[in-house]
């Protein structure tokens, strides 16, 4: 891949007056910003404490009645592809959950979208989070092992050529399984893996077309992990440079620094900061309010926090941490921050505008124009 590419991630939360109003607006904004791809998440519910989704904390409640009403991603991408004939943005799920979703269903969904959109689908995939699995009866004791088997199962089905597949697996055994959907012009959707830990990084090296991490890290950590992936790819007999180095970021922007700082200091934004791990909090000289060993978004159960507990936890998120875990500032400031990631190996950046997470809905909506400036400017990095 040559050049620098940019994607836009939508929140995929049900809105009003029409359910898909915000997602359609986000897609059209991605087109207007000359983005290369459009992404949606795979959640049943959100990572913000529902007890804080009240007008006094977030003005967006006027448009979004609940922060936990997530739409189904593959259905929505098919809807977007059918309703929006202009543009040829690639369409990705960031990222599909291998805990809650059986890999056969994921392989079928991604291949179907790829065929219907004439080769535009990207299968972002990861182990998921506790909040989307454990409450629904999915065993959360071995998410990485389950993930490895899920990806291997998808590859086995796609590579079967319509022949019967037998595969031993502790999670997804195949016994004379048949998968006969064809690839689009000989190519399956690219698989982008949200790998973070050492074992996941090695799996990305073996199977991934793209590396797509999302949790807070520093640019130098990204460069080090990218080398681990490339080494694993080389050990597996693959071209290490064929794996797209991508990254996902939330963005808080505005027309001036004061508005951005006020948004970063808002209760819902700092509640989002709770998804950072205890290790990240330690870098800023404080303990994580959810525990000294808290692993971050993967283990977060936000709906277990009542209003007082959520407020108390959010108040302990330091401003310096917020400035680390999201791209923030005016468009020029954000591009300067993104350039540091480019210098450490990133070649594809996917951004989500979370500027709406503040008490003023007007300022949150006004951040849309600076965000589109960010998207356009990122493509020139």
PDB file of C-alpha atoms in Angstrom, residues 118-285:
ATOM      1  CA  UNK A 118     -17.869  -5.564  -5.412  1.00  0.00           C
ATOM      2  CA  UNK A 119     -14.855  -6.030  -3.203  1.00  0.00           C
ATOM      3  CA  UNK A 120     -15.166  -3.240  -0.647  1.00  0.00           C
ATOM      4  CA  UNK A 121     -15.529  -5.197   2.618  1.00  0.00           C
ATOM      5  CA  UNK A 122     -12.908  -5.292   5.382  1.00  0.00           C
ATOM      6  CA  UNK A 123     -13.243  -7.783   8.215  1.00  0.00           C
ATOM      7  CA  UNK A 124     -11.905  -6.096  11.321  1.00  0.00           C
ATOM      8  CA  UNK A 125     -11.812  -8.717  14.062  1.00  0.00           C
ATOM      9  CA  UNK A 126     -10.800  -9.103  17.690  1.00  0.00           C
ATOM     10  CA  UNK A 127     -11.599 -11.049  20.875  1.00  0.00           C
ATOM     11  CA  UNK A 128     -14.295  -8.587  21.957  1.00  0.00           C
ATOM     12  CA  UNK A 129     -14.956  -7.217  25.442  1.00  0.00           C
ATOM     13  CA  UNK A 130     -16.309  -8.723  28.615  1.00  0.00           C
ATOM     14  CA  UNK A 131     -19.413  -6.479  28.531  1.00  0.00           C
ATOM     15  CA  UNK A 132     -20.519  -7.948  25.204  1.00  0.00           C
ATOM     16  CA  UNK A 133     -19.912 -11.574  26.133  1.00  0.00           C
ATOM     17  CA  UNK A 134     -20.055 -12.621  29.765  1.00  0.00           C
ATOM     18  CA  UNK A 135     -23.560 -11.229  30.479  1.00  0.00           C
ATOM     19  CA  UNK A 136     -24.863 -13.230  27.502  1.00  0.00           C
ATOM     20  CA  UNK A 137     -23.506 -16.578  28.624  1.00  0.00           C
ATOM     21  CA  UNK A 138     -20.283 -16.590  26.600  1.00  0.00           C
ATOM     22  CA  UNK A 139     -17.312 -18.048  28.473  1.00  0.00           C
ATOM     23  CA  UNK A 140     -14.795 -15.240  29.004  1.00  0.00           C
ATOM     24  CA  UNK A 141     -12.012 -17.338  30.540  1.00  0.00           C
ATOM     25  CA  UNK A 142      -9.963 -17.762  27.319  1.00  0.00           C
ATOM     26  CA  UNK A 143     -10.791 -14.908  24.925  1.00  0.00           C
ATOM     27  CA  UNK A 144      -7.428 -14.950  23.122  1.00  0.00           C
ATOM     28  CA  UNK A 145      -7.449 -18.704  22.537  1.00  0.00           C
ATOM     29  CA  UNK A 146     -11.021 -18.444  21.280  1.00  0.00           C
ATOM     30  CA  UNK A 147     -10.009 -15.582  18.999  1.00  0.00           C
ATOM     31  CA  UNK A 148      -7.098 -17.526  17.496  1.00  0.00           C
ATOM     32  CA  UNK A 149      -9.379 -20.429  16.680  1.00  0.00           C
ATOM     33  CA  UNK A 150     -12.030 -18.095  15.284  1.00  0.00           C
ATOM     34  CA  UNK A 151      -9.649 -16.487  12.793  1.00  0.00           C
ATOM     35  CA  UNK A 152      -8.149 -19.843  11.824  1.00  0.00           C
ATOM     36  CA  UNK A 153     -11.660 -21.196  11.222  1.00  0.00           C
ATOM     37  CA  UNK A 154     -12.564 -18.275   8.946  1.00  0.00           C
ATOM     38  CA  UNK A 155      -9.377 -18.768   6.939  1.00  0.00           C
ATOM     39  CA  UNK A 156     -10.023 -22.514   6.680  1.00  0.00           C
ATOM     40  CA  UNK A 157     -13.531 -21.948   5.323  1.00  0.00           C
ATOM     41  CA  UNK A 158     -12.458 -19.274   2.850  1.00  0.00           C
ATOM     42  CA  UNK A 159      -9.537 -21.394   1.633  1.00  0.00           C
ATOM     43  CA  UNK A 160     -11.613 -24.574   1.255  1.00  0.00           C
ATOM     44  CA  UNK A 161     -12.564 -23.979  -2.371  1.00  0.00           C
ATOM     45  CA  UNK A 162     -16.025 -25.361  -1.673  1.00  0.00           C
ATOM     46  CA  UNK A 163     -14.634 -28.697  -0.463  1.00  0.00           C
ATOM     47  CA  UNK A 164     -15.740 -30.283   2.805  1.00  0.00           C
ATOM     48  CA  UNK A 165     -13.699 -29.117   5.780  1.00  0.00           C
ATOM     49  CA  UNK A 166     -12.709 -31.129   8.846  1.00  0.00           C
ATOM     50  CA  UNK A 167     -10.868 -29.243  11.555  1.00  0.00           C
ATOM     51  CA  UNK A 168     -10.208 -30.060  15.183  1.00  0.00           C
ATOM     52  CA  UNK A 169     -10.709 -27.127  17.536  1.00  0.00           C
ATOM     53  CA  UNK A 170     -11.588 -26.779  21.224  1.00  0.00           C
ATOM     54  CA  UNK A 171     -13.980 -23.970  20.317  1.00  0.00           C
ATOM     55  CA  UNK A 172     -15.124 -24.351  16.696  1.00  0.00           C
ATOM     56  CA  UNK A 173     -14.641 -27.922  15.414  1.00  0.00           C
ATOM     57  CA  UNK A 174     -15.618 -28.501  11.790  1.00  0.00           C
ATOM     58  CA  UNK A 175     -16.966 -31.882  10.671  1.00  0.00           C
ATOM     59  CA  UNK A 176     -17.503 -32.100   6.918  1.00  0.00           C
ATOM     60  CA  UNK A 177     -18.364 -28.402   6.925  1.00  0.00           C
ATOM     61  CA  UNK A 178     -19.224 -26.808   3.592  1.00  0.00           C
ATOM     62  CA  UNK A 179     -18.592 -23.159   2.652  1.00  0.00           C
ATOM     63  CA  UNK A 180     -19.308 -22.492  -0.992  1.00  0.00           C
ATOM     64  CA  UNK A 181     -19.645 -18.719  -1.341  1.00  0.00           C
ATOM     65  CA  UNK A 182     -17.076 -17.520  -3.877  1.00  0.00           C
ATOM     66  CA  UNK A 183     -14.549 -14.739  -3.296  1.00  0.00           C
ATOM     67  CA  UNK A 184     -15.009 -11.535  -5.271  1.00  0.00           C
ATOM     68  CA  UNK A 185     -12.723 -11.762  -8.309  1.00  0.00           C
ATOM     69  CA  UNK A 186     -10.591 -14.252  -6.453  1.00  0.00           C
ATOM     70  CA  UNK A 187     -10.116 -12.129  -3.342  1.00  0.00           C
ATOM     71  CA  UNK A 188     -11.643 -12.459   0.114  1.00  0.00           C
ATOM     72  CA  UNK A 189     -12.170  -9.459   2.421  1.00  0.00           C
ATOM     73  CA  UNK A 190      -8.992  -8.302   4.088  1.00  0.00           C
ATOM     74  CA  UNK A 191      -8.731  -9.356   7.726  1.00  0.00           C
ATOM     75  CA  UNK A 192      -7.624  -6.558  10.057  1.00  0.00           C
ATOM     76  CA  UNK A 193      -6.781  -7.791  13.539  1.00  0.00           C
ATOM     77  CA  UNK A 194      -7.117  -5.679  16.685  1.00  0.00           C
ATOM     78  CA  UNK A 195      -4.028  -7.166  18.357  1.00  0.00           C
ATOM     79  CA  UNK A 196      -2.466  -5.767  21.522  1.00  0.00           C
ATOM     80  CA  UNK A 197      -0.740  -8.383  23.704  1.00  0.00           C
ATOM     81  CA  UNK A 198       2.223 -10.562  22.641  1.00  0.00           C
ATOM     82  CA  UNK A 199       0.144 -13.615  21.725  1.00  0.00           C
ATOM     83  CA  UNK A 200      -2.331 -11.540  19.726  1.00  0.00           C
ATOM     84  CA  UNK A 201       0.509  -9.790  17.900  1.00  0.00           C
ATOM     85  CA  UNK A 202       1.947 -13.130  16.784  1.00  0.00           C
ATOM     86  CA  UNK A 203      -1.505 -14.188  15.582  1.00  0.00           C
ATOM     87  CA  UNK A 204      -1.753 -10.980  13.564  1.00  0.00           C
ATOM     88  CA  UNK A 205       1.574 -11.804  11.949  1.00  0.00           C
ATOM     89  CA  UNK A 206       0.261 -15.219  10.896  1.00  0.00           C
ATOM     90  CA  UNK A 207      -3.178 -14.226   9.633  1.00  0.00           C
ATOM     91  CA  UNK A 208      -3.698 -10.463   9.275  1.00  0.00           C
ATOM     92  CA  UNK A 209      -3.860  -8.285   6.195  1.00  0.00           C
ATOM     93  CA  UNK A 210      -3.957  -5.277   8.511  1.00  0.00           C
ATOM     94  CA  UNK A 211      -3.027  -4.535  12.119  1.00  0.00           C
ATOM     95  CA  UNK A 212      -5.740  -2.441  13.766  1.00  0.00           C
ATOM     96  CA  UNK A 213      -5.107  -1.683  17.459  1.00  0.00           C
ATOM     97  CA  UNK A 214      -7.353   0.678  19.381  1.00  0.00           C
ATOM     98  CA  UNK A 215      -6.352   0.716  23.026  1.00  0.00           C
ATOM     99  CA  UNK A 216      -4.216   3.598  24.395  1.00  0.00           C
ATOM    100  CA  UNK A 217      -0.529   3.241  23.669  1.00  0.00           C
ATOM    101  CA  UNK A 218       2.336   5.559  22.833  1.00  0.00           C
ATOM    102  CA  UNK A 219       3.856   5.941  19.357  1.00  0.00           C
ATOM    103  CA  UNK A 220       7.099   4.208  20.337  1.00  0.00           C
ATOM    104  CA  UNK A 221       5.085   1.253  21.688  1.00  0.00           C
ATOM    105  CA  UNK A 222       3.307   1.028  18.341  1.00  0.00           C
ATOM    106  CA  UNK A 223       6.613   0.859  16.488  1.00  0.00           C
ATOM    107  CA  UNK A 224       7.876  -1.903  18.774  1.00  0.00           C
ATOM    108  CA  UNK A 225       4.691  -3.976  18.414  1.00  0.00           C
ATOM    109  CA  UNK A 226       4.730  -3.533  14.641  1.00  0.00           C
ATOM    110  CA  UNK A 227       8.165  -5.148  14.549  1.00  0.00           C
ATOM    111  CA  UNK A 228       6.812  -8.119  16.550  1.00  0.00           C
ATOM    112  CA  UNK A 229       4.035  -8.559  13.978  1.00  0.00           C
ATOM    113  CA  UNK A 230       6.399  -8.338  11.052  1.00  0.00           C
ATOM    114  CA  UNK A 231       8.752 -10.882  12.625  1.00  0.00           C
ATOM    115  CA  UNK A 232       5.850 -13.279  13.182  1.00  0.00           C
ATOM    116  CA  UNK A 233       4.758 -12.794   9.564  1.00  0.00           C
ATOM    117  CA  UNK A 234       8.257 -13.565   8.324  1.00  0.00           C
ATOM    118  CA  UNK A 235       8.414 -16.688  10.520  1.00  0.00           C
ATOM    119  CA  UNK A 236       5.117 -17.826   8.947  1.00  0.00           C
ATOM    120  CA  UNK A 237       6.519 -17.408   5.435  1.00  0.00           C
ATOM    121  CA  UNK A 238       4.520 -14.262   4.715  1.00  0.00           C
ATOM    122  CA  UNK A 239       5.649 -10.893   3.367  1.00  0.00           C
ATOM    123  CA  UNK A 240       5.811  -8.764   6.545  1.00  0.00           C
ATOM    124  CA  UNK A 241       5.435  -5.557   4.559  1.00  0.00           C
ATOM    125  CA  UNK A 242       2.109  -6.727   3.118  1.00  0.00           C
ATOM    126  CA  UNK A 243       0.374  -6.131   6.484  1.00  0.00           C
ATOM    127  CA  UNK A 244      -1.204  -2.677   6.624  1.00  0.00           C
ATOM    128  CA  UNK A 245      -0.137  -0.821   9.804  1.00  0.00           C
ATOM    129  CA  UNK A 246      -3.357   0.888  10.941  1.00  0.00           C
ATOM    130  CA  UNK A 247      -4.626   2.449  14.159  1.00  0.00           C
ATOM    131  CA  UNK A 248      -7.978   3.618  15.551  1.00  0.00           C
ATOM    132  CA  UNK A 249      -8.405   6.880  17.475  1.00  0.00           C
ATOM    133  CA  UNK A 250     -11.174   8.841  19.101  1.00  0.00           C
ATOM    134  CA  UNK A 251     -10.998  12.549  18.232  1.00  0.00           C
ATOM    135  CA  UNK A 252     -12.082  15.540  20.276  1.00  0.00           C
ATOM    136  CA  UNK A 253     -11.854  18.718  18.234  1.00  0.00           C
ATOM    137  CA  UNK A 254     -13.275  22.206  17.952  1.00  0.00           C
ATOM    138  CA  UNK A 255     -12.624  25.648  16.540  1.00  0.00           C
ATOM    139  CA  UNK A 256     -10.386  26.684  19.432  1.00  0.00           C
ATOM    140  CA  UNK A 257      -8.320  25.156  22.230  1.00  0.00           C
ATOM    141  CA  UNK A 258     -10.591  26.384  25.017  1.00  0.00           C
ATOM    142  CA  UNK A 259     -13.601  24.528  23.588  1.00  0.00           C
ATOM    143  CA  UNK A 260     -11.533  21.370  23.167  1.00  0.00           C
ATOM    144  CA  UNK A 261     -10.219  21.506  26.732  1.00  0.00           C
ATOM    145  CA  UNK A 262     -13.729  22.029  28.079  1.00  0.00           C
ATOM    146  CA  UNK A 263     -14.945  18.984  26.128  1.00  0.00           C
ATOM    147  CA  UNK A 264     -12.037  16.849  27.357  1.00  0.00           C
ATOM    148  CA  UNK A 265     -12.816  17.862  30.934  1.00  0.00           C
ATOM    149  CA  UNK A 266     -16.509  16.954  30.640  1.00  0.00           C
ATOM    150  CA  UNK A 267     -17.918  14.082  32.675  1.00  0.00           C
ATOM    151  CA  UNK A 268     -18.815  11.773  29.733  1.00  0.00           C
ATOM    152  CA  UNK A 269     -15.414  12.269  28.072  1.00  0.00           C
ATOM    153  CA  UNK A 270     -13.597  11.417  31.293  1.00  0.00           C
ATOM    154  CA  UNK A 271     -15.887   8.415  31.744  1.00  0.00           C
ATOM    155  CA  UNK A 272     -14.580   7.258  28.377  1.00  0.00           C
ATOM    156  CA  UNK A 273     -11.113   7.634  29.861  1.00  0.00           C
ATOM    157  CA  UNK A 274     -11.953   4.846  32.297  1.00  0.00           C
ATOM    158  CA  UNK A 275     -11.492   2.395  29.409  1.00  0.00           C
ATOM    159  CA  UNK A 276      -7.728   2.972  29.670  1.00  0.00           C
ATOM    160  CA  UNK A 277      -5.837   0.334  31.625  1.00  0.00           C
ATOM    161  CA  UNK A 278      -4.248   0.671  35.047  1.00  0.00           C
ATOM    162  CA  UNK A 279      -0.869   0.734  33.269  1.00  0.00           C
ATOM    163  CA  UNK A 280      -1.864   3.891  31.393  1.00  0.00           C
ATOM    164  CA  UNK A 281      -3.137   5.526  34.590  1.00  0.00           C
ATOM    165  CA  UNK A 282       0.166   4.691  36.281  1.00  0.00           C
ATOM    166  CA  UNK A 283       2.027   6.598  33.574  1.00  0.00           C
ATOM    167  CA  UNK A 284       0.162   9.668  34.795  1.00  0.00           C
ATOM    168  CA  UNK A 285       0.960   9.099  38.439  1.00  0.00           C
TER     169      UNK A 285
END
